Amino acid sequence: MGEFLETLLNMSISGAIISVVIILLRIPLRKAPRRYSYLLWSILGIRLLCPFSLPSPASLFNLFSNGTDSGRVKLTISGNIGTAISQPITGNIVHPSEVSQAAVQTGVNVTVILFWVWAAGAAVFAVWSAVSFLVLRRRIHSAVLLRDNIWECDNIDTAFVMGIIRPRIYLPTGLSERDRDFIIAHEKTHIRRLDFIVKPIALLALCIHWFDPFVWVSFFLMVRDMEISCDELAVKNFDAESRKEYAGALLNMSVRQNRLSMGGVLAFGESSIKQRIKSVLSPKKPTLWITIGAVAVVAVSAVCLLTSSSKTQENTPESIASQSQENSDSTPAVTTLSQPEAEPEPETVSQPEPAPVLNEENAAETVNSLLNSARLIAGIDGSLNASFAMPDIVPSDPDEKTRLYLTLNVTYYLGEGTYQNVSFLDHDSTFQPGEAWNQTVLLADDEREFQSVMFRAAFMTEVDEDTFREYYAEYIELDEPYAQGDPLAPADTDIGASTVVYHFSGDDWTVTFGALPEGITLSDTDPDGENSHSAGIPETYVLRDGKRVGTLMMYPFGTTQPEDLAAVDTSSDEMPMQIFSPIGLSSMVDYSSHYAVVYSTETGAAAVSTPVSADGTESQCVFVYDYTEAPYFAMFSLEPDTLSEEQLVQFARSVSITSG
């Protein structure tokens, strides 16, 4: 019992010193993203929960163990009040205490009293947390599944994540669609970062060290850093208007109750709403040097604070007297002189292979490796899981302007001509090399009918604030489950003077051109580099006088339901989403702008359009489909002014799709 208390006090005192250091380090880190401050708290968590540490000459605790009175802390935990044990702090303070004879005779044992006081406080804290959690569980008993792991409940006032093994997102009813999207993005960020595991661990440390005020202060600061860093990541790619709307959602969802009263869950509107809104509206854009400095601060802090003193206590007069006192009533001490041990040879630590510098070739290899790893796996219970794996090595841009963004959308049929497009990943740039992603996209008892998964990987270059340019991008559509380990179905094209024949996933169909405009040819090779699409439906390049001016891509329909396709008005100048939802629902490009049909049949049509991208750039497009011939539509994307308006219409009229 005495050893336990001394170990506990040692960990708590060490933790108090570390918490003060971290609080001070947060000041110079104010200009850096809050994730670095958040990382520092993991150091404190380890020291508060782990009683062991490795000695190091770089340890901060070397400052307190040089054999003088400087830096000493007196601990009074002996059996009777007034007997104090004085030892220097070494990062792991261990010194046994004795119960004095007087204390035994009077029946007063301070160690036992202190232990039961600590145990009572820890028990009260644990019971309080457990009751709060159970009350919250009871309130969400009537929650209704919205989709995936997202639930909606009438009995809650704020959104939160609950669960360890299978974390769920709970939303209060009555939210606007925009607020709901922001909240889900925030809570999904928590789940990706495993914050739902970090929070209970932090509460455990608080329960054990409930008597330490530094731990309480650190807990609330850690919660603040966690939420602000989560906000920063969730709104990373938002424009100014979206950030304002996100801040409004924060304000609407803010709760006054303390985090502890919510049963240990991750609530959306908790912790320092004013600072979080300020952080969202004034995003930090750290320079390279600030980022390097922040990483260095975290790394150096980990070395200095996670290790203990490597110094041994010197034979000062006080320590000699203490040893004499300990040996006075026992047998004489025998001192053995031995040669100092030879210092071990320093181990050679292999450095990880540095990431290669990004270029067009390794960008294409990385993207196509990602797409080729994509799988849609059917479970024995009827569920569907989508997965992919990051390559072990991902090229990087030295200027940090070009990054890899991943998008994964799933389309469902809800019945009666209604479809739902759910975004599981939306231009996510947080994945690390070697990281795997696996998530259920259709539950076994889901009433929705699965249609397809669209997985897109793109290296994007930041040109200006909220403006990006594609460096290299490709996508793949998955509509059939694969057996575990099966390779993707081969895909290729045969390009002739007036036809393109596709072979993809067991399907064969032909795109025929009655006449190509003068100087226009088709090729399966990009003249700017051999980077043809290798993971999904092959891409055909449109050339003019040998120079690339566009592409021909084939996309699956938004639905394959015969009754829905039969309801399409092929002659209408309004883009039918039953056919074009894979591109028509895009938030990056408005493909329906100036959509005009140039010819139509009962089952198909050809149309022209002038799509407008998010940055205002216009292009030319030709769309062709016939749902009785192939479950795919053709989209010709051309650079602005490649063809005159008359040439574009004539070209569209000459294109047709036939099966086989």
XYZ file of C-alpha atoms in Angstrom, residues 37-556:
520
model
C -0.538 21.186 -29.142
C -2.937 18.242 -29.045
C -0.063 15.822 -29.659
C 1.840 17.203 -26.651
C -0.884 16.026 -24.274
C -0.217 12.403 -25.258
C 3.145 12.767 -23.481
C 1.393 13.691 -20.252
C -1.087 10.838 -20.658
C 1.719 8.286 -20.928
C 3.494 9.595 -17.826
C 0.267 9.630 -15.790
C -0.651 6.052 -16.691
C 2.715 4.328 -17.042
C 4.846 4.002 -13.870
C 7.965 3.114 -15.840
C 10.256 5.159 -18.041
C 13.676 4.794 -19.604
C 16.614 6.879 -18.344
C 18.115 9.426 -20.702
C 20.766 12.155 -20.444
C 18.295 14.400 -22.293
C 15.577 14.003 -19.664
C 14.211 17.177 -18.112
C 14.351 15.456 -14.721
C 18.162 15.500 -14.752
C 17.816 19.115 -13.575
C 16.480 17.874 -10.223
C 19.013 15.196 -9.330
C 22.485 16.665 -8.939
C 22.945 15.882 -5.247
C 22.087 19.293 -3.861
C 18.989 20.661 -2.196
C 18.047 22.322 -5.466
C 14.952 20.794 -6.993
C 14.171 18.526 -4.040
C 10.611 17.814 -3.003
C 9.747 16.603 0.498
C 7.056 13.921 0.683
C 5.399 13.176 4.032
C 3.840 9.769 3.654
C 5.396 7.927 6.609
C 3.343 6.175 9.214
C 3.295 9.038 11.734
C 2.923 12.703 11.043
C 6.227 14.556 11.268
C 8.488 11.879 9.790
C 9.439 13.116 6.328
C 11.419 11.410 3.588
C 13.432 13.731 1.427
C 14.527 12.556 -2.016
C 15.408 14.302 -5.256
C 13.075 14.099 -8.221
C 14.487 11.735 -10.835
C 11.456 11.353 -13.054
C 10.581 8.131 -11.157
C 10.542 8.892 -7.399
C 10.705 5.614 -5.459
C 11.458 5.534 -1.726
C 9.824 3.103 0.773
C 8.246 4.499 3.919
C 8.025 2.993 7.364
C 5.314 3.076 9.926
C 6.707 4.354 13.203
C 6.297 2.402 16.394
C 4.324 5.239 17.953
C 1.858 5.202 15.086
C 1.405 1.447 15.429
C 0.811 1.737 19.168
C -1.826 4.430 18.759
C -3.446 2.682 15.795
C -2.971 5.710 13.541
C -1.584 4.750 10.117
C -1.390 7.765 7.824
C -0.534 5.604 4.803
C -3.726 3.581 5.176
C -5.798 6.718 5.688
C -4.334 8.376 2.567
C -4.912 5.247 0.522
C -8.580 5.013 1.453
C -9.095 8.738 0.853
C -7.628 8.305 -2.626
C -9.695 5.166 -3.257
C -12.899 6.911 -2.157
C -12.262 9.844 -4.489
C -11.473 7.551 -7.431
C -14.610 5.475 -6.707
C -16.837 8.586 -6.604
C -15.379 9.775 -9.905
C -15.848 6.343 -11.533
C -19.437 5.988 -10.292
C -20.290 9.521 -11.437
C -18.922 8.829 -14.923
C -20.640 5.440 -15.165
C -24.029 6.812 -14.058
C -23.743 9.723 -16.515
C -22.933 7.270 -19.288
C -25.845 4.972 -18.444
C -28.271 7.898 -18.268
C -27.137 9.002 -21.708
C -27.456 5.450 -23.041
C -31.019 5.353 -21.786
C -31.812 8.658 -23.513
C -30.691 7.326 -26.886
C -32.571 4.058 -26.527
C -35.168 5.284 -29.045
C -32.601 6.480 -31.608
C -33.391 5.706 -35.257
C -30.766 4.652 -37.794
C -30.260 7.389 -40.380
C -27.515 5.675 -42.400
C -24.290 3.802 -41.837
C -23.232 4.485 -38.234
C -25.306 7.680 -37.968
C -28.370 7.727 -35.685
C -31.017 10.340 -34.944
C -32.709 10.812 -31.570
C -35.444 13.039 -30.134
C -34.128 12.956 -26.548
C -30.773 14.700 -27.033
C -29.837 18.348 -27.475
C -26.427 17.971 -29.070
C -24.597 15.670 -31.465
C -21.941 13.281 -30.184
C -19.953 10.099 -30.835
C -20.494 7.136 -28.512
C -18.864 3.733 -28.480
C -15.397 2.195 -28.463
C -15.581 -0.950 -30.611
C -18.160 0.406 -33.059
C -18.428 4.162 -32.574
C -21.739 5.693 -33.578
C -22.688 9.277 -34.386
C -25.886 10.499 -32.697
C -27.709 13.587 -33.996
C -30.630 15.461 -32.463
C -33.713 15.639 -34.651
C -34.699 18.862 -36.363
C -31.289 19.816 -37.737
C -31.038 21.551 -41.084
C -29.418 19.498 -43.825
C -26.430 21.875 -43.973
C -25.836 21.773 -40.180
C -26.165 17.988 -40.251
C -23.491 17.698 -42.961
C -21.086 19.878 -40.970
C -21.676 17.951 -37.751
C -21.216 14.586 -39.461
C -17.965 15.807 -41.052
C -16.698 16.893 -37.616
C -17.643 13.665 -35.858
C -16.235 11.491 -38.663
C -12.955 13.364 -38.241
C -13.020 12.423 -34.537
C -13.548 8.782 -35.485
C -10.739 8.766 -38.082
C -8.329 10.179 -35.506
C -9.479 7.659 -32.844
C -10.443 10.491 -30.495
C -13.268 8.286 -29.205
C -10.532 6.109 -27.656
C -8.354 9.009 -26.474
C -11.177 10.577 -24.434
C -11.879 7.536 -22.190
C -8.134 7.074 -21.641
C -7.874 10.723 -20.579
C -10.799 10.221 -18.195
C -9.052 7.181 -16.715
C -5.972 9.295 -15.998
C -8.194 11.950 -14.428
C -9.902 9.325 -12.277
C -6.556 7.983 -10.993
C -5.086 11.459 -10.342
C -8.306 13.191 -9.261
C -6.482 14.936 -6.382
C -4.020 16.716 -8.721
C -5.263 20.154 -9.907
C -2.685 20.192 -12.715
C -4.297 17.087 -14.201
C -7.733 18.743 -14.187
C -6.395 21.856 -15.910
C -4.558 19.693 -18.423
C -7.672 17.643 -19.153
C -9.768 20.665 -20.081
C -6.963 22.185 -22.163
C -6.516 18.844 -23.944
C -10.251 18.722 -24.729
C -10.028 22.257 -26.132
C -7.032 21.376 -28.323
C -8.735 18.178 -29.482
C -11.883 19.987 -30.609
C -10.110 22.920 -32.259
C -7.718 20.619 -34.125
C -10.698 18.505 -35.213
C -12.453 21.651 -36.478
C -9.330 22.682 -38.384
C -9.156 19.327 -40.136
C -12.907 19.166 -40.835
C -12.991 22.627 -42.522
C -9.576 22.334 -44.132
C -10.908 22.529 -47.692
C -13.923 24.774 -46.990
C -14.341 28.166 -48.600
C -15.008 31.287 -46.542
C -18.794 30.997 -46.803
C -18.805 27.341 -45.747
C -16.610 28.207 -42.746
C -19.174 30.816 -41.665
C -21.949 28.235 -41.934
C -19.851 25.724 -39.967
C -19.304 28.333 -37.244
C -23.049 28.891 -37.168
C -23.607 25.168 -36.684
C -21.141 25.231 -33.775
C -22.999 28.104 -32.163
C -26.381 26.431 -32.652
C -25.173 23.149 -31.199
C -23.114 24.500 -28.286
C -24.021 23.107 -24.878
C -23.391 24.636 -21.489
C -22.984 21.396 -19.600
C -19.517 20.139 -18.810
C -17.953 17.379 -20.847
C -17.896 15.061 -17.804
C -21.661 15.250 -17.407
C -22.126 13.736 -20.873
C -20.867 10.320 -19.806
C -17.490 10.486 -21.503
C -18.643 10.969 -25.100
C -17.466 13.328 -27.865
C -20.046 16.114 -28.048
C -20.043 18.449 -31.066
C -20.780 21.700 -29.271
C -18.522 21.276 -26.242
C -15.431 23.121 -25.038
C -14.666 26.772 -25.674
C -17.105 27.584 -28.469
C -15.789 31.153 -28.755
C -12.228 30.024 -29.471
C -13.383 27.296 -31.843
C -15.471 29.723 -33.895
C -12.529 32.135 -34.038
C -10.264 29.308 -35.213
C -12.732 28.249 -37.926
C -13.215 31.786 -39.256
C -9.492 32.650 -39.107
C -7.712 29.523 -40.370
C -3.982 29.177 -39.758
C -1.784 28.775 -42.826
C 1.584 27.947 -41.328
C 4.744 28.415 -43.307
C 7.130 25.549 -43.857
C 9.388 26.830 -41.072
C 6.525 27.036 -38.581
C 5.568 23.444 -39.420
C 9.160 22.247 -39.037
C 9.476 24.124 -35.748
C 6.236 22.652 -34.390
C 7.287 19.121 -35.288
C 10.662 19.728 -33.638
C 8.999 21.006 -30.447
C 6.837 17.876 -30.212
C 9.763 15.535 -30.906
C 12.144 17.197 -28.433
C 9.391 17.358 -25.802
C 8.736 13.630 -26.166
C 12.417 12.830 -25.593
C 12.839 15.194 -22.644
C 9.539 14.487 -20.864
C 8.960 10.778 -21.457
C 12.356 9.746 -20.066
C 13.684 9.771 -16.489
C 16.931 11.008 -15.023
C 20.079 9.089 -15.961
C 21.998 10.440 -12.938
C 22.534 8.484 -9.715
C 22.352 10.074 -6.299
C 25.714 11.287 -5.039
C 27.146 10.464 -1.568
C 26.284 13.747 0.046
C 26.513 14.143 3.835
C 22.734 13.903 4.014
C 22.596 10.638 2.054
C 25.498 9.144 4.101
C 23.722 10.055 7.323
C 20.518 8.528 6.011
C 22.313 5.293 5.123
C 23.974 5.196 8.577
C 20.615 5.641 10.245
C 19.088 2.815 8.171
C 21.985 0.454 9.027
C 22.381 1.359 12.705
C 19.981 -1.357 13.939
C 21.018 -3.994 11.439
C 24.112 -5.917 10.460
C 27.056 -3.886 9.229
C 26.811 -2.879 5.600
C 29.308 -4.472 3.237
C 30.541 -2.257 0.433
C 31.636 -3.983 -2.744
C 33.839 -2.083 -5.168
C 33.454 -3.046 -8.791
C 34.751 -1.769 -12.084
C 32.326 0.402 -13.982
C 30.594 -1.365 -16.804
C 31.711 -0.500 -20.284
C 29.265 1.707 -22.105
C 27.350 -0.251 -24.738
C 27.967 0.482 -28.357
C 25.305 2.809 -29.721
C 22.743 0.962 -31.776
C 22.424 1.840 -35.396
C 18.872 2.938 -36.095
C 17.782 2.459 -39.651
C 16.128 5.541 -41.060
C 12.902 5.095 -43.029
C 13.237 5.477 -46.748
C 12.445 9.093 -47.651
C 9.437 9.725 -49.856
C 10.378 10.347 -53.499
C 9.843 13.758 -55.028
C 6.500 13.942 -56.820
C 6.545 13.744 -60.601
C 4.005 12.744 -63.258
C 5.261 9.180 -63.456
C 5.136 8.298 -59.742
C 1.878 10.269 -59.351
C 0.289 7.971 -61.961
C 1.779 4.878 -60.310
C 0.492 5.925 -56.877
C -3.025 6.731 -58.049
C -3.408 3.556 -60.100
C -1.976 1.440 -57.271
C -4.606 2.942 -54.978
C -7.424 2.289 -57.424
C -6.266 -1.262 -58.090
C -6.403 -1.957 -54.337
C -10.094 -0.984 -54.162
C -12.426 -3.842 -53.307
C -16.121 -4.319 -52.732
C -16.547 -7.388 -50.513
C -19.874 -9.116 -49.804
C -20.323 -10.395 -46.250
C -22.002 -13.708 -45.486
C -24.811 -11.763 -43.800
C -25.572 -9.770 -46.951
C -23.657 -6.634 -46.009
C -21.172 -4.889 -48.296
C -17.780 -3.493 -47.336
C -15.635 -1.139 -49.415
C -11.895 -1.041 -48.845
C -8.616 0.212 -50.257
C -4.994 0.437 -49.142
C -2.521 3.290 -49.437
C 0.833 2.402 -51.081
C 3.713 2.013 -48.639
C 5.524 4.904 -50.328
C 3.712 8.045 -51.480
C 5.623 10.759 -53.382
C 5.572 14.231 -51.877
C 5.814 17.748 -53.197
C 8.741 19.660 -51.611
C 6.671 22.866 -51.793
C 3.713 21.116 -50.119
C 1.414 22.602 -52.740
C 0.396 19.313 -54.357
C -1.258 16.633 -52.219
C -3.200 13.432 -52.698
C -6.963 13.747 -52.202
C -9.340 10.775 -51.970
C -13.065 10.781 -52.700
C -15.419 7.836 -52.220
C -19.132 8.114 -52.943
C -21.818 5.427 -52.800
C -25.100 5.538 -54.732
C -28.230 3.826 -53.402
C -31.689 3.268 -54.889
C -34.425 4.179 -52.403
C -37.380 3.095 -54.529
C -40.001 4.987 -56.508
C -37.404 6.638 -58.709
C -35.462 8.135 -55.780
C -31.702 7.856 -55.371
C -29.271 8.765 -52.639
C -25.607 9.655 -53.052
C -23.588 9.336 -49.837
C -20.067 10.722 -49.537
C -17.845 8.571 -47.295
C -14.690 10.489 -48.245
C -14.775 13.987 -49.689
C -11.373 15.144 -50.959
C -9.719 13.647 -47.877
C -5.976 14.345 -47.717
C -5.236 12.851 -44.288
C -4.331 9.282 -45.261
C -0.782 8.141 -44.539
C 1.426 5.695 -46.507
C 0.520 2.071 -45.770
C -2.800 3.018 -44.150
C -5.808 0.845 -44.991
C -9.457 1.947 -45.145
C -12.378 -0.431 -44.700
C -15.963 0.523 -44.028
C -19.409 -1.003 -44.332
C -21.310 0.707 -47.156
C -24.441 -1.435 -46.918
C -25.828 -3.062 -43.778
C -27.336 -6.536 -43.934
C -30.820 -5.226 -43.113
C -30.506 -2.003 -45.112
C -33.688 -1.159 -47.005
C -31.721 0.760 -49.631
C -30.576 -0.983 -52.810
C -26.870 -0.645 -53.478
C -25.985 0.754 -56.914
C -22.251 1.483 -57.094
C -19.125 2.861 -55.408
C -17.142 5.630 -57.069
C -13.565 5.866 -55.775
C -11.397 8.723 -57.048
C -7.762 9.532 -56.280
C -6.293 12.851 -57.359
C -3.084 14.746 -56.841
C -4.290 18.358 -56.661
C -2.152 21.506 -56.727
C -3.254 24.500 -54.683
C -3.123 27.444 -57.079
C -4.733 29.964 -54.762
C -6.940 29.957 -51.711
C -9.753 27.458 -52.342
C -8.560 27.005 -55.941
C -6.950 23.756 -57.078
C -5.664 22.332 -60.345
C -5.517 18.629 -61.156
C -1.976 17.279 -61.317
C -3.041 13.680 -61.931
C -6.419 12.105 -61.240
C -8.278 8.884 -61.985
C -11.316 7.038 -60.652
C -12.909 3.607 -60.577
C -16.526 2.437 -60.350
C -17.332 -0.735 -58.377
C -20.799 -2.190 -58.790
C -20.120 -5.902 -58.253
C -18.538 -7.507 -55.155
C -15.153 -9.136 -55.609
C -13.972 -12.249 -53.852
C -11.202 -11.443 -51.390
C -7.912 -11.224 -53.244
C -9.380 -11.292 -56.754
C -7.765 -8.843 -59.184
C -9.874 -6.248 -60.936
C -11.424 -7.346 -64.221
C -9.209 -6.430 -67.172
C -10.244 -3.432 -69.226
C -9.062 -2.302 -72.640
C -10.108 -0.544 -75.821
C -9.716 -1.009 -79.552
C -9.551 2.363 -81.245
C -10.250 2.597 -84.974
C -10.652 5.483 -87.352
C -14.346 5.893 -86.560
C -15.002 3.541 -83.616
C -13.928 2.830 -80.058
C -14.690 -0.706 -78.860
C -14.718 -1.206 -75.062
C -14.136 -4.437 -73.140
C -14.834 -3.896 -69.444
C -15.978 -6.261 -66.643
C -17.456 -8.711 -69.125
C -19.251 -6.006 -71.121
C -18.527 -5.112 -74.748
C -19.908 -2.059 -76.447
C -18.922 0.239 -79.299
C -18.910 4.008 -79.640
C -19.205 4.932 -83.327
C -18.478 8.293 -84.940
C -20.130 9.185 -88.231
C -17.600 11.947 -88.760
C -14.807 13.449 -86.697
C -14.121 17.182 -87.117
C -11.150 17.990 -89.292
C -7.842 17.475 -87.481
C -9.483 15.515 -84.608
C -8.224 11.981 -83.860
C -8.537 9.521 -80.967
C -5.760 7.703 -79.099
C -5.307 5.441 -76.068
C -2.028 7.202 -75.255
C -1.649 10.678 -73.866
C 0.841 12.578 -76.065
C 2.060 14.367 -72.921
C 2.997 11.019 -71.323
C 1.848 7.407 -71.262
C -0.486 7.711 -68.317
C -3.597 5.990 -69.630
C -6.167 4.901 -67.038
C -5.304 1.391 -65.831
C -7.680 0.792 -62.938
C -11.185 1.317 -64.310
C -12.904 2.071 -67.610
C -10.106 3.050 -70.024
C -9.729 6.688 -70.961
C -9.534 7.698 -74.610
C -7.686 10.887 -75.523
C -9.040 13.381 -78.031
C -6.219 14.885 -80.109
C -6.147 17.817 -82.463
C -3.196 17.864 -84.815
C -1.462 15.473 -82.396
C -2.052 17.632 -79.313
C -4.361 16.593 -76.484
C -7.513 18.737 -76.360
C -9.873 16.471 -74.435
C -10.925 12.997 -73.315
C -13.636 10.422 -73.919
C -14.796 8.766 -70.700
C -17.514 6.199 -70.061
C -19.576 6.418 -66.863
C -22.166 3.978 -65.460
